[in-house]
Amino acid sequence: MTQLASQQQGSAQQSVTVAGIDCGTNSIRLKISRVDANGYEDIVPRVLKVVRLGQDVDKTHRFADEALDRVYTAAREFAQILAEHPVDGIRFVATSATRDAENRAEFEDEIQRILGVRPEVIPGTEEAALSFLGATSVVPQGELEPPYLVVDLGGGSTELVLGGGDEQTETDVQAAYSMNIGSVRMTERHLHTDPPTQQEIDEAIADIDEHIDEAFRTVPAGKTRTIIGVSGTVTTMTALAIGLKEYDHSAVDGKRLSIEDAVAVDDRFLRMTREERRTYKTIHPGRIDVVGGGALVWSRVLARVSQAALEDHGTAIDSFVASEHGLLDGIVLDYGRRLLAAR
């Protein structure tokens, strides 16, 4: 997959410059892009900070003071970047952890003070639609077979979004569901031992499968022809599966990998100690303790979607495509389009 160029050479095409901020359970990310009728072009590519905002939120339903301190530090760094790159607008989107936090007003007030924009706490369905937009906006027509199932596996939630299918609705969402499971939640709920015990893994699988069962009542996963996986867990595990010694965005983006290989690597890293994982430079230090929980969610989603496709049309899906594009890209593209339409 390659990013769409957004400016037409030699034309005075109208464009806007926007900043998108995606604040999730585990990380906060910034992107500044120029958006026009053709797509977007990055001015400041993705900046990522692992802040673990969702620390213990699944248990306490509140943001921890130290988690808030980490996200405020990241926000101040983003403010410095934004001061150097004037924009027409900023959209700050907060997702799973913020939806669950009783003290989120404190977080929203301080972010507004630092960045001059109030976080929008969006529902899982909107998060799913934006992830789908971001992932599919960079797929060249005819390269992947629709319908696509975009899987956005975050720290606190995992979105399943089915869409595409003909030329008129190539990027339209047909069905979406947000599951309240992710790398941080699964680790904090179930994987307490280092490495996790088989009983802990079995209990986590039962929890994950229960959520997938519910999601499949809304999303007809059996209609899927191409699985597109986005988010840090998916791209990290893909990088490990293809043997990268250090993370390389260009090597991972658009990589097709067999489900069999993915599940094998997921299981191996799930059962490692944290110190063993720490020896792999491919894994961001902020993901060391939770990547096993994310890998387990990813394995179960892949296996269940493949089986659903087999039951629906007689052919199991045997691979997926990893993408560096997802929610953050969708935020930028959607916001930029809305600003253009308002002019």
Short mmCIF file of C-alpha atoms in Angstrom, two decimals:
data_model
loop_
_atom_site.label_atom_id
_atom_site.label_comp_id
_atom_site.label_asym_id
_atom_site.label_seq_id
_atom_site.Cartn_x
_atom_site.Cartn_y
_atom_site.Cartn_z
CA MET A 1 0.00 0.00 0.00
CA THR A 2 1.20 3.50 -0.74
CA GLN A 3 -0.13 6.76 0.60
CA LEU A 4 -2.20 8.82 -1.79
CA ALA A 5 -0.60 11.99 -3.04
CA SER A 6 -2.87 14.88 -2.19
CA GLN A 7 -1.68 17.77 -4.34
CA GLN A 8 -2.12 18.08 -8.07
CA GLN A 9 1.00 19.41 -9.72
CA GLY A 10 0.60 22.84 -11.27
CA SER A 11 -2.95 23.39 -9.98
CA ALA A 12 -4.42 25.74 -7.43
CA GLN A 13 -6.52 23.00 -5.90
CA GLN A 14 -8.08 23.95 -2.59
CA SER A 15 -6.61 22.25 0.46
CA VAL A 16 -6.53 22.50 4.25
CA THR A 17 -3.84 21.65 6.75
CA VAL A 18 -5.11 19.71 9.74
CA ALA A 19 -3.75 17.96 12.79
CA GLY A 20 -5.23 14.73 14.06
CA ILE A 21 -4.58 13.35 17.54
CA ASP A 22 -5.62 9.82 18.51
CA CYS A 23 -5.51 9.21 22.26
CA GLY A 24 -6.07 5.55 23.03
CA THR A 25 -5.66 3.26 26.00
CA ASN A 26 -1.95 2.63 25.46
CA SER A 27 -0.64 5.37 23.17
CA ILE A 28 -1.26 8.89 21.91
CA ARG A 29 -0.41 9.81 18.32
CA LEU A 30 -0.20 13.01 16.30
CA LYS A 31 -0.25 13.53 12.54
CA ILE A 32 -0.29 16.81 10.58
CA SER A 33 -1.43 16.53 6.97
CA ARG A 34 -2.55 18.59 4.00
CA VAL A 35 -5.93 17.36 2.76
CA ASP A 36 -7.53 18.03 -0.61
CA ALA A 37 -10.10 16.37 -2.87
CA ASN A 38 -7.68 13.59 -3.81
CA GLY A 39 -6.56 12.54 -0.35
CA TYR A 40 -3.86 13.69 2.02
CA GLU A 41 -0.14 14.30 2.21
CA ASP A 42 1.74 14.20 5.50
CA ILE A 43 3.54 17.31 6.68
CA VAL A 44 4.49 15.77 10.02
CA PRO A 45 4.27 11.96 9.84
CA ARG A 46 2.90 10.06 12.80
CA VAL A 47 4.46 10.91 16.17
CA LEU A 48 3.75 8.23 18.79
CA LYS A 49 4.11 8.31 22.56
CA VAL A 50 3.23 5.31 24.74
CA VAL A 51 1.48 6.82 27.77
CA ARG A 52 -0.70 3.95 29.10
CA LEU A 53 -3.59 6.30 29.81
CA GLY A 54 -5.77 3.26 30.43
CA GLN A 55 -3.66 2.01 33.33
CA ASP A 56 -6.07 0.16 35.69
CA VAL A 57 -9.14 1.86 34.14
CA ASP A 58 -10.72 -1.55 33.52
CA LYS A 59 -10.61 -2.15 37.29
CA THR A 60 -11.03 1.32 38.83
CA HIS A 61 -12.97 3.17 36.11
CA ARG A 62 -10.70 6.17 36.78
CA PHE A 63 -7.54 7.59 35.25
CA ALA A 64 -4.52 7.11 37.51
CA ASP A 65 -2.67 10.31 38.42
CA GLU A 66 0.60 9.02 36.95
CA ALA A 67 -1.17 8.08 33.70
CA LEU A 68 -2.56 11.60 33.40
CA ASP A 69 0.90 13.04 34.01
CA ARG A 70 2.29 10.93 31.15
CA VAL A 71 -0.37 12.02 28.68
CA TYR A 72 0.01 15.69 29.66
CA THR A 73 3.76 15.47 29.04
CA ALA A 74 3.07 14.04 25.58
CA ALA A 75 0.48 16.75 24.90
CA ARG A 76 3.01 19.47 25.75
CA GLU A 77 5.43 17.90 23.24
CA PHE A 78 2.67 17.91 20.65
CA ALA A 79 1.97 21.57 21.42
CA GLN A 80 5.59 22.40 20.57
CA ILE A 81 5.30 20.58 17.24
CA LEU A 82 2.03 22.35 16.44
CA ALA A 83 3.60 25.73 17.24
CA GLU A 84 6.10 25.04 14.44
CA HIS A 85 3.46 23.86 11.95
CA PRO A 86 0.37 26.13 11.81
CA VAL A 87 -2.84 24.29 10.96
CA ASP A 88 -6.38 25.20 9.96
CA GLY A 89 -7.78 22.98 12.69
CA ILE A 90 -7.04 20.23 15.22
CA ARG A 91 -9.20 17.26 16.03
CA PHE A 92 -8.35 15.39 19.23
CA VAL A 93 -10.11 12.03 19.47
CA ALA A 94 -10.17 9.96 22.66
CA THR A 95 -11.32 6.36 22.62
CA SER A 96 -11.75 3.31 24.83
CA ALA A 97 -10.11 4.24 28.14
CA THR A 98 -11.63 7.72 28.14
CA ARG A 99 -15.10 6.34 27.47
CA ASP A 100 -14.79 4.34 30.70
CA ALA A 101 -13.12 6.89 33.00
CA GLU A 102 -15.30 8.62 35.58
CA ASN A 103 -12.77 11.48 35.98
CA ARG A 104 -12.44 12.19 32.29
CA ALA A 105 -13.54 15.83 32.69
CA GLU A 106 -10.26 16.56 34.47
CA PHE A 107 -8.38 15.06 31.51
CA GLU A 108 -10.45 16.98 28.97
CA ASP A 109 -9.99 20.31 30.79
CA GLU A 110 -6.20 19.97 30.99
CA ILE A 111 -5.82 18.86 27.37
CA GLN A 112 -7.85 21.89 26.30
CA ARG A 113 -5.56 24.13 28.36
CA ILE A 114 -2.41 22.63 26.80
CA LEU A 115 -3.52 22.27 23.18
CA GLY A 116 -6.42 24.66 22.82
CA VAL A 117 -8.76 21.90 21.68
CA ARG A 118 -11.16 19.79 23.74
CA PRO A 119 -10.93 16.00 23.31
CA GLU A 120 -13.88 14.36 21.56
CA VAL A 121 -14.75 11.10 23.28
CA ILE A 122 -16.16 9.17 20.35
CA PRO A 123 -18.27 6.00 20.53
CA GLY A 124 -16.86 2.70 19.33
CA THR A 125 -18.99 2.78 16.18
CA GLU A 126 -17.44 6.09 15.05
CA GLU A 127 -13.98 4.83 15.96
CA ALA A 128 -14.65 1.79 13.77
CA ALA A 129 -15.83 3.89 10.81
CA LEU A 130 -12.80 6.20 11.00
CA SER A 131 -10.43 3.22 11.23
CA PHE A 132 -12.05 1.72 8.15
CA LEU A 133 -11.75 5.01 6.26
CA GLY A 134 -8.08 5.34 7.15
CA ALA A 135 -7.20 1.75 6.27
CA THR A 136 -9.09 1.59 2.97
CA SER A 137 -8.22 5.09 1.73
CA VAL A 138 -4.75 3.93 0.72
CA VAL A 139 -5.77 0.65 -0.96
CA PRO A 140 -5.34 0.97 -4.75
CA GLN A 141 -8.55 -0.08 -6.49
CA GLY A 142 -8.43 -3.73 -7.52
CA GLU A 143 -5.42 -4.63 -5.37
CA LEU A 144 -7.36 -6.34 -2.57
CA GLU A 145 -10.60 -8.28 -2.85
CA PRO A 146 -13.59 -6.77 -1.03
CA PRO A 147 -15.48 -7.02 1.23
CA TYR A 148 -12.72 -5.99 3.63
CA LEU A 149 -12.77 -6.65 7.35
CA VAL A 150 -10.67 -3.98 9.06
CA VAL A 151 -9.56 -5.06 12.52
CA ASP A 152 -8.32 -2.21 14.73
CA LEU A 153 -6.81 -3.83 17.81
CA GLY A 154 -6.13 -1.25 20.50
CA GLY A 155 -5.22 -1.27 24.14
CA GLY A 156 -8.77 -1.10 25.43
CA SER A 157 -11.03 -2.01 22.53
CA THR A 158 -10.97 -3.88 19.24
CA GLU A 159 -13.10 -2.75 16.31
CA LEU A 160 -14.35 -5.07 13.56
CA VAL A 161 -15.51 -3.17 10.47
CA LEU A 162 -16.83 -4.85 7.33
CA GLY A 163 -17.21 -2.84 4.15
CA GLY A 164 -16.64 -2.51 0.44
CA GLY A 165 -17.98 -4.83 -2.19
CA ASP A 166 -18.59 -2.91 -5.41
CA GLU A 167 -17.28 0.16 -7.22
CA GLN A 168 -19.92 2.45 -5.74
CA THR A 169 -19.42 1.34 -2.14
CA GLU A 170 -15.76 0.34 -2.20
CA THR A 171 -15.03 2.12 1.07
CA ASP A 172 -18.52 2.20 2.62
CA VAL A 173 -19.04 0.52 5.99
CA GLN A 174 -21.62 -2.26 5.92
CA ALA A 175 -21.40 -3.28 9.59
CA ALA A 176 -19.23 -2.43 12.58
CA TYR A 177 -18.83 -3.46 16.20
CA SER A 178 -16.50 -2.33 18.99
CA MET A 179 -15.45 -5.06 21.44
CA ASN A 180 -14.35 -4.04 24.93
CA ILE A 181 -11.14 -6.07 24.70
CA GLY A 182 -7.57 -5.12 23.82
CA SER A 183 -3.93 -5.62 24.73
CA VAL A 184 -4.03 -3.69 28.01
CA ARG A 185 -7.44 -4.97 29.16
CA MET A 186 -6.60 -8.62 28.50
CA THR A 187 -3.27 -8.32 30.28
CA GLU A 188 -4.77 -6.59 33.31
CA ARG A 189 -7.80 -8.89 33.47
CA HIS A 190 -6.15 -12.25 32.96
CA LEU A 191 -2.40 -12.44 32.26
CA HIS A 192 -1.04 -11.73 35.74
CA THR A 193 1.85 -14.23 35.81
CA ASP A 194 5.15 -13.72 33.98
CA PRO A 195 4.97 -15.70 31.73
CA PRO A 196 1.20 -16.34 31.84
CA THR A 197 -0.03 -19.73 32.97
CA GLN A 198 -2.13 -21.97 30.71
CA GLN A 199 -5.12 -21.37 32.98
CA GLU A 200 -4.75 -17.61 32.56
CA ILE A 201 -4.48 -18.01 28.79
CA ASP A 202 -7.55 -20.27 28.69
CA GLU A 203 -9.57 -17.77 30.73
CA ALA A 204 -8.49 -14.95 28.43
CA ILE A 205 -9.48 -16.97 25.35
CA ALA A 206 -12.92 -17.63 26.83
CA ASP A 207 -13.34 -13.89 27.48
CA ILE A 208 -12.18 -12.96 23.96
CA ASP A 209 -14.38 -15.57 22.28
CA GLU A 210 -17.43 -14.35 24.20
CA HIS A 211 -16.85 -10.84 22.84
CA ILE A 212 -16.27 -12.16 19.31
CA ASP A 213 -19.53 -14.16 19.51
CA GLU A 214 -21.37 -10.95 20.34
CA ALA A 215 -19.59 -8.99 17.59
CA PHE A 216 -20.44 -11.61 14.97
CA ARG A 217 -24.14 -11.13 15.72
CA THR A 218 -23.72 -7.61 14.28
CA VAL A 219 -20.89 -8.05 11.78
CA PRO A 220 -21.36 -10.85 9.20
CA ALA A 221 -17.69 -11.81 9.33
CA GLY A 222 -18.22 -14.78 7.03
CA LYS A 223 -18.65 -12.40 4.09
CA THR A 224 -15.04 -11.21 4.49
CA ARG A 225 -12.67 -11.72 1.57
CA THR A 226 -9.70 -9.69 2.85
CA ILE A 227 -8.67 -9.06 6.45
CA ILE A 228 -6.78 -5.79 7.02
CA GLY A 229 -5.14 -5.51 10.42
CA VAL A 230 -4.21 -2.11 11.85
CA SER A 231 -2.73 -0.84 15.14
CA GLY A 232 0.47 -1.38 17.07
CA THR A 233 -0.18 -4.97 18.10
CA VAL A 234 -0.84 -6.12 14.55
CA THR A 235 2.09 -4.29 12.99
CA THR A 236 4.48 -5.30 15.79
CA MET A 237 3.58 -8.98 15.54
CA THR A 238 3.84 -8.82 11.74
CA ALA A 239 7.32 -7.33 12.02
CA LEU A 240 8.33 -10.15 14.36
CA ALA A 241 6.82 -12.77 12.06
CA ILE A 242 8.85 -11.58 9.06
CA GLY A 243 12.02 -11.52 11.13
CA LEU A 244 12.75 -7.79 11.37
CA LYS A 245 15.52 -7.03 13.86
CA GLU A 246 14.28 -3.45 14.23
CA TYR A 247 10.90 -2.04 13.35
CA ASP A 248 10.58 -0.79 9.76
CA HIS A 249 7.30 0.89 8.77
CA SER A 250 7.87 0.43 5.04
CA ALA A 251 8.54 -3.31 5.40
CA VAL A 252 5.36 -3.88 7.42
CA ASP A 253 2.86 -1.63 5.64
CA GLY A 254 0.91 -3.67 3.10
CA LYS A 255 2.63 -6.93 4.03
CA ARG A 256 0.53 -10.03 3.44
CA LEU A 257 1.15 -12.80 5.96
CA SER A 258 -0.38 -16.23 6.42
CA ILE A 259 -2.67 -16.68 9.39
CA GLU A 260 -0.77 -19.85 10.29
CA ASP A 261 2.52 -17.95 10.59
CA ALA A 262 0.88 -15.11 12.49
CA VAL A 263 -0.74 -17.40 15.07
CA ALA A 264 2.53 -19.28 15.62
CA VAL A 265 4.44 -16.07 16.35
CA ASP A 266 1.61 -14.71 18.50
CA ASP A 267 1.66 -17.82 20.65
CA ARG A 268 5.45 -17.79 21.02
CA PHE A 269 5.57 -14.20 22.25
CA LEU A 270 2.50 -14.66 24.45
CA ARG A 271 4.35 -17.37 26.37
CA MET A 272 7.64 -15.45 26.72
CA THR A 273 8.68 -13.64 29.87
CA ARG A 274 8.80 -9.87 29.68
CA GLU A 275 12.59 -9.97 29.93
CA GLU A 276 12.73 -12.28 26.91
CA ARG A 277 10.52 -9.91 24.92
CA ARG A 278 12.72 -7.01 25.97
CA THR A 279 15.60 -8.46 23.93
CA TYR A 280 13.65 -7.80 20.71
CA LYS A 281 14.23 -4.24 19.49
CA THR A 282 11.28 -4.71 17.14
CA ILE A 283 8.89 -4.30 20.10
CA HIS A 284 8.38 -0.76 21.38
CA PRO A 285 9.40 -0.66 25.08
CA GLY A 286 5.92 0.58 25.98
CA ARG A 287 4.35 -2.58 24.56
CA ILE A 288 6.63 -5.16 26.24
CA ASP A 289 4.22 -6.02 29.06
CA VAL A 290 0.97 -6.02 27.05
CA VAL A 291 1.88 -7.25 23.57
CA GLY A 292 1.16 -10.86 24.58
CA GLY A 293 -2.41 -9.96 25.49
CA GLY A 294 -2.82 -8.18 22.19
CA ALA A 295 -1.31 -11.08 20.28
CA LEU A 296 -3.84 -13.43 21.87
CA VAL A 297 -6.76 -11.21 20.81
CA TRP A 298 -5.32 -11.03 17.29
CA SER A 299 -4.92 -14.81 17.01
CA ARG A 300 -8.49 -15.45 18.12
CA VAL A 301 -9.93 -12.86 15.72
CA LEU A 302 -7.96 -14.31 12.79
CA ALA A 303 -8.99 -17.87 13.58
CA ARG A 304 -12.65 -17.03 14.12
CA VAL A 305 -12.96 -14.88 10.97
CA SER A 306 -11.28 -17.57 8.87
CA GLN A 307 -13.68 -20.18 10.22
CA ALA A 308 -16.68 -17.90 9.64
CA ALA A 309 -15.63 -17.43 6.00
CA LEU A 310 -15.32 -21.19 5.58
CA GLU A 311 -18.82 -21.70 6.95
CA ASP A 312 -20.26 -18.86 4.85
CA HIS A 313 -18.83 -19.55 1.41
CA GLY A 314 -16.79 -22.73 1.73
CA THR A 315 -13.32 -21.16 1.65
CA ALA A 316 -11.34 -20.30 4.74
CA ILE A 317 -9.26 -17.10 4.70
CA ASP A 318 -5.61 -18.06 5.00
CA SER A 319 -3.89 -14.65 5.17
CA PHE A 320 -4.26 -11.02 6.18
CA VAL A 321 -2.74 -7.69 5.18
CA ALA A 322 -1.02 -5.50 7.78
CA SER A 323 -1.52 -1.75 7.46
CA GLU A 324 0.16 1.27 9.02
CA HIS A 325 -2.98 3.26 8.23
CA GLY A 326 -6.03 3.31 10.46
CA LEU A 327 -7.81 5.51 12.97
CA LEU A 328 -5.34 8.43 12.89
CA ASP A 329 -5.43 8.56 9.09
CA GLY A 330 -9.23 8.42 9.18
CA ILE A 331 -9.36 11.30 11.69
CA VAL A 332 -7.19 13.51 9.48
CA LEU A 333 -8.93 12.64 6.23
CA ASP A 334 -12.48 12.96 7.59
CA TYR A 335 -11.77 16.22 9.42
CA GLY A 336 -10.00 17.74 6.43
CA ARG A 337 -12.87 16.84 4.12
CA ARG A 338 -15.40 18.40 6.48
CA LEU A 339 -13.39 21.64 6.67
CA LEU A 340 -13.18 21.75 2.87
CA ALA A 341 -16.91 21.17 2.52
CA ALA A 342 -17.62 24.06 4.88
CA ARG A 343 -15.66 26.55 2.78
#
